[in-house]
Coordinates of C-alpha atoms in Angstrom, one line a residue:
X1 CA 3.9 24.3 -22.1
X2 CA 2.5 20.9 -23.3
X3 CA 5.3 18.3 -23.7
X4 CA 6.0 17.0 -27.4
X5 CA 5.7 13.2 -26.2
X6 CA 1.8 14.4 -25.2
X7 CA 1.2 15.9 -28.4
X8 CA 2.3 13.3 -30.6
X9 CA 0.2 10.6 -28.9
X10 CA -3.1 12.6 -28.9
X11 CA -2.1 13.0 -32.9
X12 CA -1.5 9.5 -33.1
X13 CA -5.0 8.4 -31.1
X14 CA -7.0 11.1 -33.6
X15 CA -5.1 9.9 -36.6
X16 CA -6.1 6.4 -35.5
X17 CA -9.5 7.1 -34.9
X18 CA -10.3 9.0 -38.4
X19 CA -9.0 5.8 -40.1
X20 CA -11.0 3.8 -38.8
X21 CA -14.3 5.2 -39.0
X22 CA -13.1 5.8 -42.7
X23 CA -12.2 1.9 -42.7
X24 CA -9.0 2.6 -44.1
X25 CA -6.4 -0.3 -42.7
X26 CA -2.7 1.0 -42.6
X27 CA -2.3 -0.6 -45.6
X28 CA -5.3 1.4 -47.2
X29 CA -3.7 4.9 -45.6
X30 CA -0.1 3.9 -46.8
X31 CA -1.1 3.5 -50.5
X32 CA -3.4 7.0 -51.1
X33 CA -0.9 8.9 -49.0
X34 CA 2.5 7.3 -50.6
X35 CA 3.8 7.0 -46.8
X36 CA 5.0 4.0 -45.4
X37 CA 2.9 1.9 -43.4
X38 CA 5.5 1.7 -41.3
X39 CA 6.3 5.1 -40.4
X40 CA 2.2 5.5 -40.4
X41 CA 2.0 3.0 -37.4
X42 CA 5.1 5.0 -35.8
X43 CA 2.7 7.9 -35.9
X44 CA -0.5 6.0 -34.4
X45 CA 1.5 5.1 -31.7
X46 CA 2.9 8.5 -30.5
X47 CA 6.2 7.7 -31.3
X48 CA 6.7 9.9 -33.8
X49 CA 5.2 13.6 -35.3
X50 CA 5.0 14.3 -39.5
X51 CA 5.4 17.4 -40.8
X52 CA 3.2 20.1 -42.1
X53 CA 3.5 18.8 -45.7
X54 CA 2.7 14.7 -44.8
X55 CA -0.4 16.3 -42.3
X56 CA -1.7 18.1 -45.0
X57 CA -1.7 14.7 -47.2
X58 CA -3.1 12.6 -44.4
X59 CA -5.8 15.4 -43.9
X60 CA -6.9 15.1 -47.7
X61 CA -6.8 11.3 -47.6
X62 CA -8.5 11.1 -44.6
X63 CA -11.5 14.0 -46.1
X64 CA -10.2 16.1 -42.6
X65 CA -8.7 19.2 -42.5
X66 CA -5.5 20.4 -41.3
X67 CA -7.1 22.1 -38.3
X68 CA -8.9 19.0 -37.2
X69 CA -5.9 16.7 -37.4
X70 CA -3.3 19.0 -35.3
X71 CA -5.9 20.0 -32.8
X72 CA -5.1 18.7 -29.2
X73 CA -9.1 18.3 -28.4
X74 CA -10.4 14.4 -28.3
X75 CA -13.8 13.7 -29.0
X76 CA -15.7 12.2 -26.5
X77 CA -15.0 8.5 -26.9
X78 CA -11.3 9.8 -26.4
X79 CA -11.4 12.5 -23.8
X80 CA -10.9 10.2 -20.7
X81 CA -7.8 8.6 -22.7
X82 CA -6.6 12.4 -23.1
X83 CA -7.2 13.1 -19.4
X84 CA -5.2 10.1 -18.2
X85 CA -2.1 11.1 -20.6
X86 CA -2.2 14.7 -19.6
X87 CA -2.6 14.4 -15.9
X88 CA 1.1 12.5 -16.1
X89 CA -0.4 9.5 -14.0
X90 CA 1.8 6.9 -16.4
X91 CA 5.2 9.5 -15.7
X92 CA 4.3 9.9 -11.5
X93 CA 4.3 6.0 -11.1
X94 CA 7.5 4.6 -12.1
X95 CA 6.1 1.9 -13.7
X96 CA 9.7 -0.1 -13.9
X97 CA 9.6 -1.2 -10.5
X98 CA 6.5 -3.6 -11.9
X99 CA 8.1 -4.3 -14.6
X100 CA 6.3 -2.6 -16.8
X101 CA 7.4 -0.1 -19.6
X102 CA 5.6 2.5 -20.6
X103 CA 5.8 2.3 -23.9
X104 CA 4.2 -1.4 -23.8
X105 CA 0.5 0.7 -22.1
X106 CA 0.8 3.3 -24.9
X107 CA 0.7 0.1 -27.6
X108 CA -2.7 -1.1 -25.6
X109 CA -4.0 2.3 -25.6
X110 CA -3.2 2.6 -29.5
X111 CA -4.2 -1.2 -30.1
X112 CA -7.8 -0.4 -28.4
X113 CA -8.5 3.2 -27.6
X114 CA -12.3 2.8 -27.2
X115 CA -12.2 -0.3 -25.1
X116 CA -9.2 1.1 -23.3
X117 CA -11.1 4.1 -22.5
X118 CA -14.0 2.1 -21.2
X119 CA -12.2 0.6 -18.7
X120 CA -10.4 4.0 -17.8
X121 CA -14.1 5.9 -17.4
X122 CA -14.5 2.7 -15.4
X123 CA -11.7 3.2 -12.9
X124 CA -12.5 7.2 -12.6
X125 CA -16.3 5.7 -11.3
X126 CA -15.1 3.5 -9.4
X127 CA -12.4 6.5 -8.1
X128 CA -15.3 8.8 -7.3
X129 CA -17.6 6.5 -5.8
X130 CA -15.0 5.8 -3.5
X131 CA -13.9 9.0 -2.8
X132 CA -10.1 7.2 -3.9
X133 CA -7.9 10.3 -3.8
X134 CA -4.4 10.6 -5.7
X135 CA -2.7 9.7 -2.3
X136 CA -5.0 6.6 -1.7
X137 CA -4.0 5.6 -5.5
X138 CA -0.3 6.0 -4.9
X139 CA -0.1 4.1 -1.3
X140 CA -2.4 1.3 -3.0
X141 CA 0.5 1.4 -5.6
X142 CA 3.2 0.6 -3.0
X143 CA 1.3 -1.6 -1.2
X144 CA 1.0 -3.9 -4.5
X145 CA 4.6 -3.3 -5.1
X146 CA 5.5 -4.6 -1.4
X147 CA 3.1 -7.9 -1.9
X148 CA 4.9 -8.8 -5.3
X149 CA 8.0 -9.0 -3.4
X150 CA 6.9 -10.4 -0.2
X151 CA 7.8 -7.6 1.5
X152 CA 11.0 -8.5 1.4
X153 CA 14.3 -6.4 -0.2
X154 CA 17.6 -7.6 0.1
X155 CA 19.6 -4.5 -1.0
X156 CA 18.0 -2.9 1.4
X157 CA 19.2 -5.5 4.2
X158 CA 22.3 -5.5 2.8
X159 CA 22.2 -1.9 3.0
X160 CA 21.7 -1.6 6.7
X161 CA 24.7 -3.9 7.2
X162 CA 27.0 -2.4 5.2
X163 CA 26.1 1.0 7.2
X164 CA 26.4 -1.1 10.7
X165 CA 29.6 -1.9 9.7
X166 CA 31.1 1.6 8.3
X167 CA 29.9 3.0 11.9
X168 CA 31.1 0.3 14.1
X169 CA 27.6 -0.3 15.3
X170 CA 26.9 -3.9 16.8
X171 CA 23.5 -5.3 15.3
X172 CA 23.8 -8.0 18.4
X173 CA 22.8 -5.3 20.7
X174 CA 20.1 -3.6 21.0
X175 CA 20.9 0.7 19.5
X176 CA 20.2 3.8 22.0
X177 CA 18.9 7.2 21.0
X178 CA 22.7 8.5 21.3
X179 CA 24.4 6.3 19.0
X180 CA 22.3 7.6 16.1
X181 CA 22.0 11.4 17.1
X182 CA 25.5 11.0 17.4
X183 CA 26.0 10.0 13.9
X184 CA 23.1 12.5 12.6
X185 CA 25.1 15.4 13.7
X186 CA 28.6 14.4 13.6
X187 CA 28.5 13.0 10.3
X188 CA 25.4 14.5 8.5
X189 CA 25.4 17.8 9.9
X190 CA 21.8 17.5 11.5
X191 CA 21.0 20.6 14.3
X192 CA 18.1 18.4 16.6
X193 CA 15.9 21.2 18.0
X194 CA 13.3 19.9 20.7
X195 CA 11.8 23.3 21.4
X196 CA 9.9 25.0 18.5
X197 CA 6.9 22.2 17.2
X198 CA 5.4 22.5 21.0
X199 CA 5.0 26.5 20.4
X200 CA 2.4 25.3 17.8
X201 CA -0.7 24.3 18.1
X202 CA -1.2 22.8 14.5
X203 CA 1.5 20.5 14.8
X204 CA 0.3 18.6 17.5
X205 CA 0.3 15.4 15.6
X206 CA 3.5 15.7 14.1
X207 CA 6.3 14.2 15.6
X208 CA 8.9 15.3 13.6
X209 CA 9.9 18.4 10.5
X210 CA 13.3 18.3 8.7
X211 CA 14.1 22.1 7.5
X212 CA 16.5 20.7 4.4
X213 CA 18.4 24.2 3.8
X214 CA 19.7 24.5 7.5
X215 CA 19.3 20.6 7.9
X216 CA 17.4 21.1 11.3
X217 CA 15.5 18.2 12.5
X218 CA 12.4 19.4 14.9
X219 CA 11.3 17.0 17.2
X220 CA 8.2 17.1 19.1
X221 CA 8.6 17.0 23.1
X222 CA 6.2 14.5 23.2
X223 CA 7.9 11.5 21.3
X224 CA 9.1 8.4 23.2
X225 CA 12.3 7.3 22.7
X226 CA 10.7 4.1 20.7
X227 CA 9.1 7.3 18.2
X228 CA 12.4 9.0 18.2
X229 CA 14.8 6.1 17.3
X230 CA 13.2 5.7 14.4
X231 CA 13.1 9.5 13.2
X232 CA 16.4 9.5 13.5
X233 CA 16.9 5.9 11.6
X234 CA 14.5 7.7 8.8
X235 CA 17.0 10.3 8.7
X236 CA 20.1 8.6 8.4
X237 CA 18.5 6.4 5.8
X238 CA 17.4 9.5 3.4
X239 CA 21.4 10.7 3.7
X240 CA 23.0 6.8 3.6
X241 CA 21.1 6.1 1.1
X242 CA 20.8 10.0 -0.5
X243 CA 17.7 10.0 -1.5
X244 CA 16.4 14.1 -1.8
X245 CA 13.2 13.8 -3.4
X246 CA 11.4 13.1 0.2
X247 CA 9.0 13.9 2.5
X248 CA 10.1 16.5 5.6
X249 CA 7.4 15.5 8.0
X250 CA 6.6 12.5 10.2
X251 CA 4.0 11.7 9.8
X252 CA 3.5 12.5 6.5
X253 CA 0.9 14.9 5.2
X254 CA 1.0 15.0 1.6
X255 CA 2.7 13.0 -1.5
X256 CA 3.9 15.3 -3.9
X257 CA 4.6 11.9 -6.2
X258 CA 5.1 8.1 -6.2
X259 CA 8.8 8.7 -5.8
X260 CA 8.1 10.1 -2.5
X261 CA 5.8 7.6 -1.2
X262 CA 8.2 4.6 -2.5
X263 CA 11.5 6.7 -1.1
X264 CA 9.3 7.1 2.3
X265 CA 8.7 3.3 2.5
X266 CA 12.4 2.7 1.3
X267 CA 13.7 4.7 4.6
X268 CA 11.0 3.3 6.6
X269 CA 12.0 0.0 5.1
X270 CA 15.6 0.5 6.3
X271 CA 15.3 2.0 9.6
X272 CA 12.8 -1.1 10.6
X273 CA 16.2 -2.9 9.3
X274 CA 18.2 -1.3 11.3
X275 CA 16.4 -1.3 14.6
X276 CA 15.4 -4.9 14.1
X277 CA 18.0 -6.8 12.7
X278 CA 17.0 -9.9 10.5
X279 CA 19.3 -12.2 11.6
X280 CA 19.0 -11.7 15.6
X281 CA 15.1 -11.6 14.8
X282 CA 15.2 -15.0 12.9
X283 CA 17.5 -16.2 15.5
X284 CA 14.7 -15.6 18.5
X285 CA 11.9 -16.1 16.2
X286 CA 13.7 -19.9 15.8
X287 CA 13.4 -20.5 19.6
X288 CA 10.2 -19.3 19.9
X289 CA 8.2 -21.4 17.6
X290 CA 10.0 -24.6 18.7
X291 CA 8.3 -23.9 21.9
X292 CA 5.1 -26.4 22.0
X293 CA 2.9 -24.3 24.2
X294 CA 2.2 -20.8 23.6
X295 CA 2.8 -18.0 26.0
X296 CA 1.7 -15.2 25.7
X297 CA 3.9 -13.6 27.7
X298 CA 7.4 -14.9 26.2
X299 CA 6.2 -13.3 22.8
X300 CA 5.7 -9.5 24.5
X301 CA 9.0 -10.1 26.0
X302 CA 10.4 -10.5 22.5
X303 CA 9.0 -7.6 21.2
X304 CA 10.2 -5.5 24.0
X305 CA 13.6 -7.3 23.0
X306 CA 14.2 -5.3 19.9
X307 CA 11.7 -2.1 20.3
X308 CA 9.5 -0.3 22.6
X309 CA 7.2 -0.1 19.2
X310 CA 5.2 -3.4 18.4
X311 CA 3.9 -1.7 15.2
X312 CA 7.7 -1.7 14.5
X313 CA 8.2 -5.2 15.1
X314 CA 5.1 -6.3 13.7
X315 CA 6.1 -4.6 10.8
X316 CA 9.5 -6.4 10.6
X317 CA 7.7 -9.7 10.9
X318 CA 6.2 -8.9 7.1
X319 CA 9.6 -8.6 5.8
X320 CA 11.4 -11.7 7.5
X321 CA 8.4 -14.7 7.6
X322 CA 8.1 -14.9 3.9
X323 CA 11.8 -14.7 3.4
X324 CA 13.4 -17.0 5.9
X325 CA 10.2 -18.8 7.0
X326 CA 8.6 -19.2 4.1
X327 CA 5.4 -18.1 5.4
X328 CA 4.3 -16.9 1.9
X329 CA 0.2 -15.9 3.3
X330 CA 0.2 -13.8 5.8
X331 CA -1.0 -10.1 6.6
X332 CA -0.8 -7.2 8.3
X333 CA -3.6 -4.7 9.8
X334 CA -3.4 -1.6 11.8
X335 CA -6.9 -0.4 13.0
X336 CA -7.5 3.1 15.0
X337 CA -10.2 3.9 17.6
X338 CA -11.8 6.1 19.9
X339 CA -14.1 4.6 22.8
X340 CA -16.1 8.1 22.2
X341 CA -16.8 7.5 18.2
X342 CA -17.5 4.0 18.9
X343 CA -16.0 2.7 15.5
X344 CA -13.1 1.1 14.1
X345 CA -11.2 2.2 11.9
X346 CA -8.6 0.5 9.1
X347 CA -5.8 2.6 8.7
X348 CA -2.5 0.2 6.9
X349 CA -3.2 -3.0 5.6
X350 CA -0.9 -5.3 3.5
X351 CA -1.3 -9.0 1.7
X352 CA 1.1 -11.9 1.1
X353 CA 0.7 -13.1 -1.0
X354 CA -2.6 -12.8 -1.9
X355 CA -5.8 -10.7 -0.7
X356 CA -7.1 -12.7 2.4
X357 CA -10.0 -12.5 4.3
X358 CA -10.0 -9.5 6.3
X359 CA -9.4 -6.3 4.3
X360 CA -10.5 -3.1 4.5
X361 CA -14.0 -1.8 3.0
X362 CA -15.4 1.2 1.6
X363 CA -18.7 0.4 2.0
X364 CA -19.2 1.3 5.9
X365 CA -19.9 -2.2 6.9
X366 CA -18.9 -3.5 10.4
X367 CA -16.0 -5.4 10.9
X368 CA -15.9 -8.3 12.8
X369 CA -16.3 -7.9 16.1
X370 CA -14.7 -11.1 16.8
X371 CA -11.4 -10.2 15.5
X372 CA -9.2 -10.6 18.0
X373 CA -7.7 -7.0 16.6
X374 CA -11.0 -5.6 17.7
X375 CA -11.2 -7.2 20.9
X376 CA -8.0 -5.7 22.0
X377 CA -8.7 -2.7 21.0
X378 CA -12.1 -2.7 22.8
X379 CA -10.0 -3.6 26.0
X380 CA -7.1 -1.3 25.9
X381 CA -9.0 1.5 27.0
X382 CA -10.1 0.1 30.7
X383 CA -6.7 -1.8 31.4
X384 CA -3.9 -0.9 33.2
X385 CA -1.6 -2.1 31.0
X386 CA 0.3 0.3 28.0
X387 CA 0.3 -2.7 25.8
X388 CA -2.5 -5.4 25.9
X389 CA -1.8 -8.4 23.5
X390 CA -3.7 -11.5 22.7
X391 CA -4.0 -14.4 19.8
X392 CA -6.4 -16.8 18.5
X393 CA -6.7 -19.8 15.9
X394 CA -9.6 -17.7 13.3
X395 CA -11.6 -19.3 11.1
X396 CA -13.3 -17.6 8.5
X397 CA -16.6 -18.9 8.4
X398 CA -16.6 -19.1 4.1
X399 CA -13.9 -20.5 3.4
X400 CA -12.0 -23.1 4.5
X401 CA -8.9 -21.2 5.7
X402 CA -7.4 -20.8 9.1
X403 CA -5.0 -18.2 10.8
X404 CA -3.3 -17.8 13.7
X405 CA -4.1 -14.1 14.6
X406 CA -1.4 -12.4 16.5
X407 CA -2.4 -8.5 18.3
X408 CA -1.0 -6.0 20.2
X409 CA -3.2 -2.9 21.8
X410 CA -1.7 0.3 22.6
X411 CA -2.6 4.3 23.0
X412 CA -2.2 5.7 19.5
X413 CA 1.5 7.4 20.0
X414 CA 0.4 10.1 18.0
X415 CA -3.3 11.3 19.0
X416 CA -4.7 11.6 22.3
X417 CA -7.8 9.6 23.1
X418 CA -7.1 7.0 20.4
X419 CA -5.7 3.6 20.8
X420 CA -4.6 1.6 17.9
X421 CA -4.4 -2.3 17.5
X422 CA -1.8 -3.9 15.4
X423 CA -2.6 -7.3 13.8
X424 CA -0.5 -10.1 12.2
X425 CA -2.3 -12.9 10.4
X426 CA -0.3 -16.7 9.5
X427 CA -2.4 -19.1 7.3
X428 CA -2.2 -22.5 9.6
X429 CA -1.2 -25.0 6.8
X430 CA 1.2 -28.2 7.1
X431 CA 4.5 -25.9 6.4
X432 CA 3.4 -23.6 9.3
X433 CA 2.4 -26.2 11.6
X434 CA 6.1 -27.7 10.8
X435 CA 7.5 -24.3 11.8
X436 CA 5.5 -23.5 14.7
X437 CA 5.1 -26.4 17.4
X438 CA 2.6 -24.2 19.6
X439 CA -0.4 -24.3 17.2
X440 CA -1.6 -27.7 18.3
X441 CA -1.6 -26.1 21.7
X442 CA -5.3 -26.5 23.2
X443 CA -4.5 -22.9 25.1
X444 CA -4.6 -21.2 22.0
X445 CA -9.0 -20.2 21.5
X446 CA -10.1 -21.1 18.5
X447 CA -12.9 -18.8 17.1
X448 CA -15.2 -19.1 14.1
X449 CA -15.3 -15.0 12.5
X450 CA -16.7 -13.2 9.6
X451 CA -15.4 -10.4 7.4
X452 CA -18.2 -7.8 8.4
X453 CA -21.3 -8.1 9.9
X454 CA -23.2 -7.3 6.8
X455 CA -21.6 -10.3 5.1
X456 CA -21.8 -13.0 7.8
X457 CA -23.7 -16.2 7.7
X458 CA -23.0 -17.1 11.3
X459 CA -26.5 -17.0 13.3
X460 CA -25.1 -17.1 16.8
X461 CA -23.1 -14.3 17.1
X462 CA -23.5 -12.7 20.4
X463 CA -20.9 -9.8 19.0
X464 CA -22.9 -9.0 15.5
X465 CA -23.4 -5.1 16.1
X466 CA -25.2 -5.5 12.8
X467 CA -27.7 -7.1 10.7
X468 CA -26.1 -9.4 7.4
X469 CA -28.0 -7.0 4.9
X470 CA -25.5 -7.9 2.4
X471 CA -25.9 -11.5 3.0
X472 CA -29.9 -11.6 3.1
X473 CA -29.7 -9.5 0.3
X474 CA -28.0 -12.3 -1.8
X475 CA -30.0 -14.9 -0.4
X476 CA -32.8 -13.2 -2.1
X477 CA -32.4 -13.0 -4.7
X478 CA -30.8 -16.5 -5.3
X479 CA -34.8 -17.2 -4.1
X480 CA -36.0 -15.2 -7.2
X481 CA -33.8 -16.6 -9.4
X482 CA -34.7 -20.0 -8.8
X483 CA -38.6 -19.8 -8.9
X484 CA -37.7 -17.6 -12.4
X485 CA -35.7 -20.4 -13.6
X486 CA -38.8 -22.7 -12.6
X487 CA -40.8 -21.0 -14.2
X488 CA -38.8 -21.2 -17.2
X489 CA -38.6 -24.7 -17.2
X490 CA -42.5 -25.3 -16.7
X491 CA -43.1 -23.2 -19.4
X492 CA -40.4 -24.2 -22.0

C-alpha cells in the first residue's frame, strides 16, 4: 500500500515537470486553469492532492491526459528522485536530530528536481563504487551526529547520575559485575543464562542475545568481566532509559533503522557513562597532565583505574576532552589485525571537530606504517604483555599540524587470532600545550608520518610497504600541465 504523502509528491514533481517544459510559470497555470497559484504551489510541493475534477483541468491545460498526470511512473530525469522517496531513506533518518525538517528537503527537491536528481544519481555512484551499504550509510549518519556535538551529551550524563543516585550506587568507586546483575534482575526482571550461546557454533562471536518476551539475557562463557560490565550497563540503559526499538545482540549484526543505530549508541553512550564517571575521570585526567614528563606507565595505570577495557576508556576520552578540556580536534581510531592476513584494517573512526589527517579509505591504499596505532599492533602479537601501549608527537608531513598520538594494543576480545589497536589523536596547539605540561617532554618521539603510502611525499621511509602511486601520479601530470601551459604561452 503506497502512502498518500508518497503519492502526492511524485504528483507534485510530474505536475512540476509538465509546466515547465510547457513554460507555463505558476502564474501562467493559475490563470488557464482558474486555480490559485497558491494552492497550485501547495500541489508542486507534495503537500497537498486535487481532485478528479481540478486533474482533469490541469490535464487539458497542460495538453496531458488524466492517465499521465495520476500515474506514479517518473520519467527518467525523475526516477532516481522517485527511488529516494520510495525507499523511505528521508522517514529512517530522523532528520530532527540535525536540525533538519523534512519538509525544508522536499522544498529543494521541488525548487530543483533535475539538479537535485543529479546529485542524488551522484551519491548512488559514489554508493556503488564503494560498495557503501545501508548500514555503512546509517553508522556514517551517527558518526556525523556525534562530531556536531563533540561527542558530548549532557542529558545523557545527567542521566547516569540521576540512575546512580536512585540505586544508591557510589560513582567514587569503581562498580563490580554484582552490583549491576543485581539490579538487572531484581529490578528489571532479567533471567542471565551463561550456558546456551557456547552450544552453538555460529555464535562464537557474539558475546551477548537478549530474548525480549522472556527477558533472558544470554551471555557467552567467554566474556571477561571488562565485556560483561558493560552488557549489563547496555541493558540497564535500554530499560532506564526505555528505549524498545533496539538491537538484541552484542555485537550487533544488523540495523533494522537509524533509530536503532542512534538508540544503540545512546546505551552505549550511557553505559561508558556509567562505568567511567566524568567527574572522577576529569578529576585524574587533571593530575595527569600537570605532570611535566610523560610516563607511560602512570597513564595504563589510569586506565586500569576505571576499566579492564581501554577501548572503553578511550572511548570516554571523546566525550569528556572537548567538553571540559576544551580539546575541540581530536580523534579516535580502532584498527583490526591478523599477523596471518598481513593487513590492517579500520574498523570505528570519529572526528572533532573536523576530518583530520588519518581516516579511513576505500581505495585499498596502505596506511601508514608509522602510525604509532600500527606499530602497536605490529608488536602485540610477539609480547608478553595483554595490553601493549605507546605514544608519539606525529607530524603529518602536508600539513602543518601536529598530534600527540595516544595507543593501546590488545587481543581482539571478540575473535581469536586478531588483535586490535585503539588510537586517540590531540592537535598540539597553545591551548593543549597549556593543558598538558608533558608535551615539551624530550621522552615523548617525535615522528614525521603520512596518511597512506600511496599518498606520501616522504623519500626516506624505511616502513613504506608501498610505492606513492597516487602521489607520482599527480606529480605528473602537474609536469604535463605546465609544458601545455608553455606551450600555450609560446604560441598565443
Amino acid at each position: 500500500m503506497i502512502e498518500e504523502e508518497y503519492i502526492r509528491l511524485i504528483f507534485g514533481l510530474k505536475l512540476r515537470q509538465i509546466r515547465t517544459e510547457k513554460n507555463l510559470s505558476l502564474f501562467g497555470l493559475a490563470k488557464v486553469t482558474g486555480l490559485s497559484k497558491s494552492y497550485l504551489n501547495e500541489i508542486e510541493k507534495g503537500k497537498k492532492y486535487p481532485k478528479r475534477d481540478k486533474i482533469l483541468l490541469l490535464a487539458e491545460a497542460l495538453d496531458s491526459t488524466y492517465d499521465q498526470m495520476v500515474s506514479l511512473k517518473l520519467d527518467k530525469n525523475l526516477a532516481p528522485i522517485g527511488e529516494i522517496l520510495q525507499s523511505r531513506i528521508l522517514k529512517e533518518i530522523p532528520l530532527e536530530i540535525f536540525g533538519i525538517k523534512e519538509s525544508n528537503l522536499i522544498d529543494i527537491i521541488a525548487e530543483a528536481p533535475l539538479k537535485v536528481n543529479a546529485f542524488i544519481s551522484t551519491l548512488f555512484e559514489i554508493a556503488k563504487h564503494y560498495n557503501l551499504t545501508r548500514e555503512s550509510f546509517f553508522l556514517a549518519a551517527l558518526r556525523s551526529y556525534q562530531e556536531a556535538n563533540n561527542n558530548y551529551f549532557d542529558d545523557l550524563e545527567l542521566l547516569v547520575e540521576k540512575f546512580a543516585k536512585a540505586y544508591s550506587l557510589d560513582l567514587t568507586k569503581k562498580l563490580n559485575v554484582e552490583d549491576l546483575e543485581e539490579i538487572l534482575v531484581d529490578e528489571y526482571g532479567y533471567t542471565i543464562n551463561n550456558d546456551e550461546l557456547t552450544q552453538h557454533d555460529e555464535l562464537v562471536y557474539l558475546r551477548s542475545v537478549f530474548v525480549p518476551k522472556s527477558k533472558t539475557l544470554l551471555i557467552s562463557k567467554s566474556t571477561d568481566a571488562s565485556q560483561r560490565m558493560f552488557i549489563y550497563a547496555k541493558e540497564i540503559a535500554y530499560n532506564y532509559m526505555e528505549i524498545s526499538d533496539r538491537l538484541y545482540t552484542f555485537s550487533w549484526i544488523k540495523f533494522e533503522s537509524f533509530d536503532q543505530v542512534l538508540n544503540n549508541f545512546f546505551a552505549s553512550y550511557f553505559a561508558g557513562a556509567l562505568l567511567i564517571p566524568r567527574k572522577e575521570l576529569v578529576k585524574e585526567l587533571k593530575l595527569f597532565f600537570e605532570q611535566k614528563s610523560f610516563n607511560p606507565n602512570q597513564f595504563t595505570d589510569l586506565i586500569a583505574k576505571f576499566t579492564d577495557s581501554p577501548e572503553t576508556f578511550y572511548q570516554r576520552l571523546t566525550n569528556v576532552l572537548p567538553k571540559d578540556f576544551n580539546f575541540k580536534n581530536l580523534f579516535f581510531l580502532r584498527f583490526n589485525y591478523k599477523p596471518e592476513r598481513g593487513d590492517f584494517q579500520l574498523t570505528k573512526e570519529l572526528h572533532i571537530t573536523n576530518l583530520l589527517e588519518p581516516h579511513a579509505n576505500e581505495n585499498n591504499e596502505h596506511y601508514c606504517r608509522r602510525w604509532i596505532s600500527i606499530k602497536t599492533l605490529k608488536e602485540i602479537p610477539n609480547s608478553d604483555s595483554n595490553h601493549l601501549f605507546d605514544a608519539q608527537i606525529s607530524s603529518y608531513n602536508h600539513t602543518e599540524n601536529e598530534y600527540l598520538v595516544l595507543s593501546s594494543a590488545t587481543k581482539d576480545p571478540f575473535r581469536n587470532g586478531y588483535y586490535r589497536s585503539i588510537a586517540l589523536g590531540i592537535m598540539i596547539s597553545s591551548h593543549s600545550q597549556s593543558k598538558m605540561l608533558f608535551l615539551d617532554d624530550a621522552s615523548v618521539k617525535r615522528v614525521r608520518v603520512g596518511v597512506t603510502c600511496e599518498s606520501c611525499s616522504i623519500t626516506d621511509c624505511a616502513e613504506r610497504v608501498a610505492p606513492p602511486k597516487k602521489l607520482e601520479r599527480k606529480q605528473r601530470f602537474e609536469s604535463i600541465d605546465a609544458v601545455v601551459q608553455s606551450l600555450i604561452e609560446k604560441y598565443s
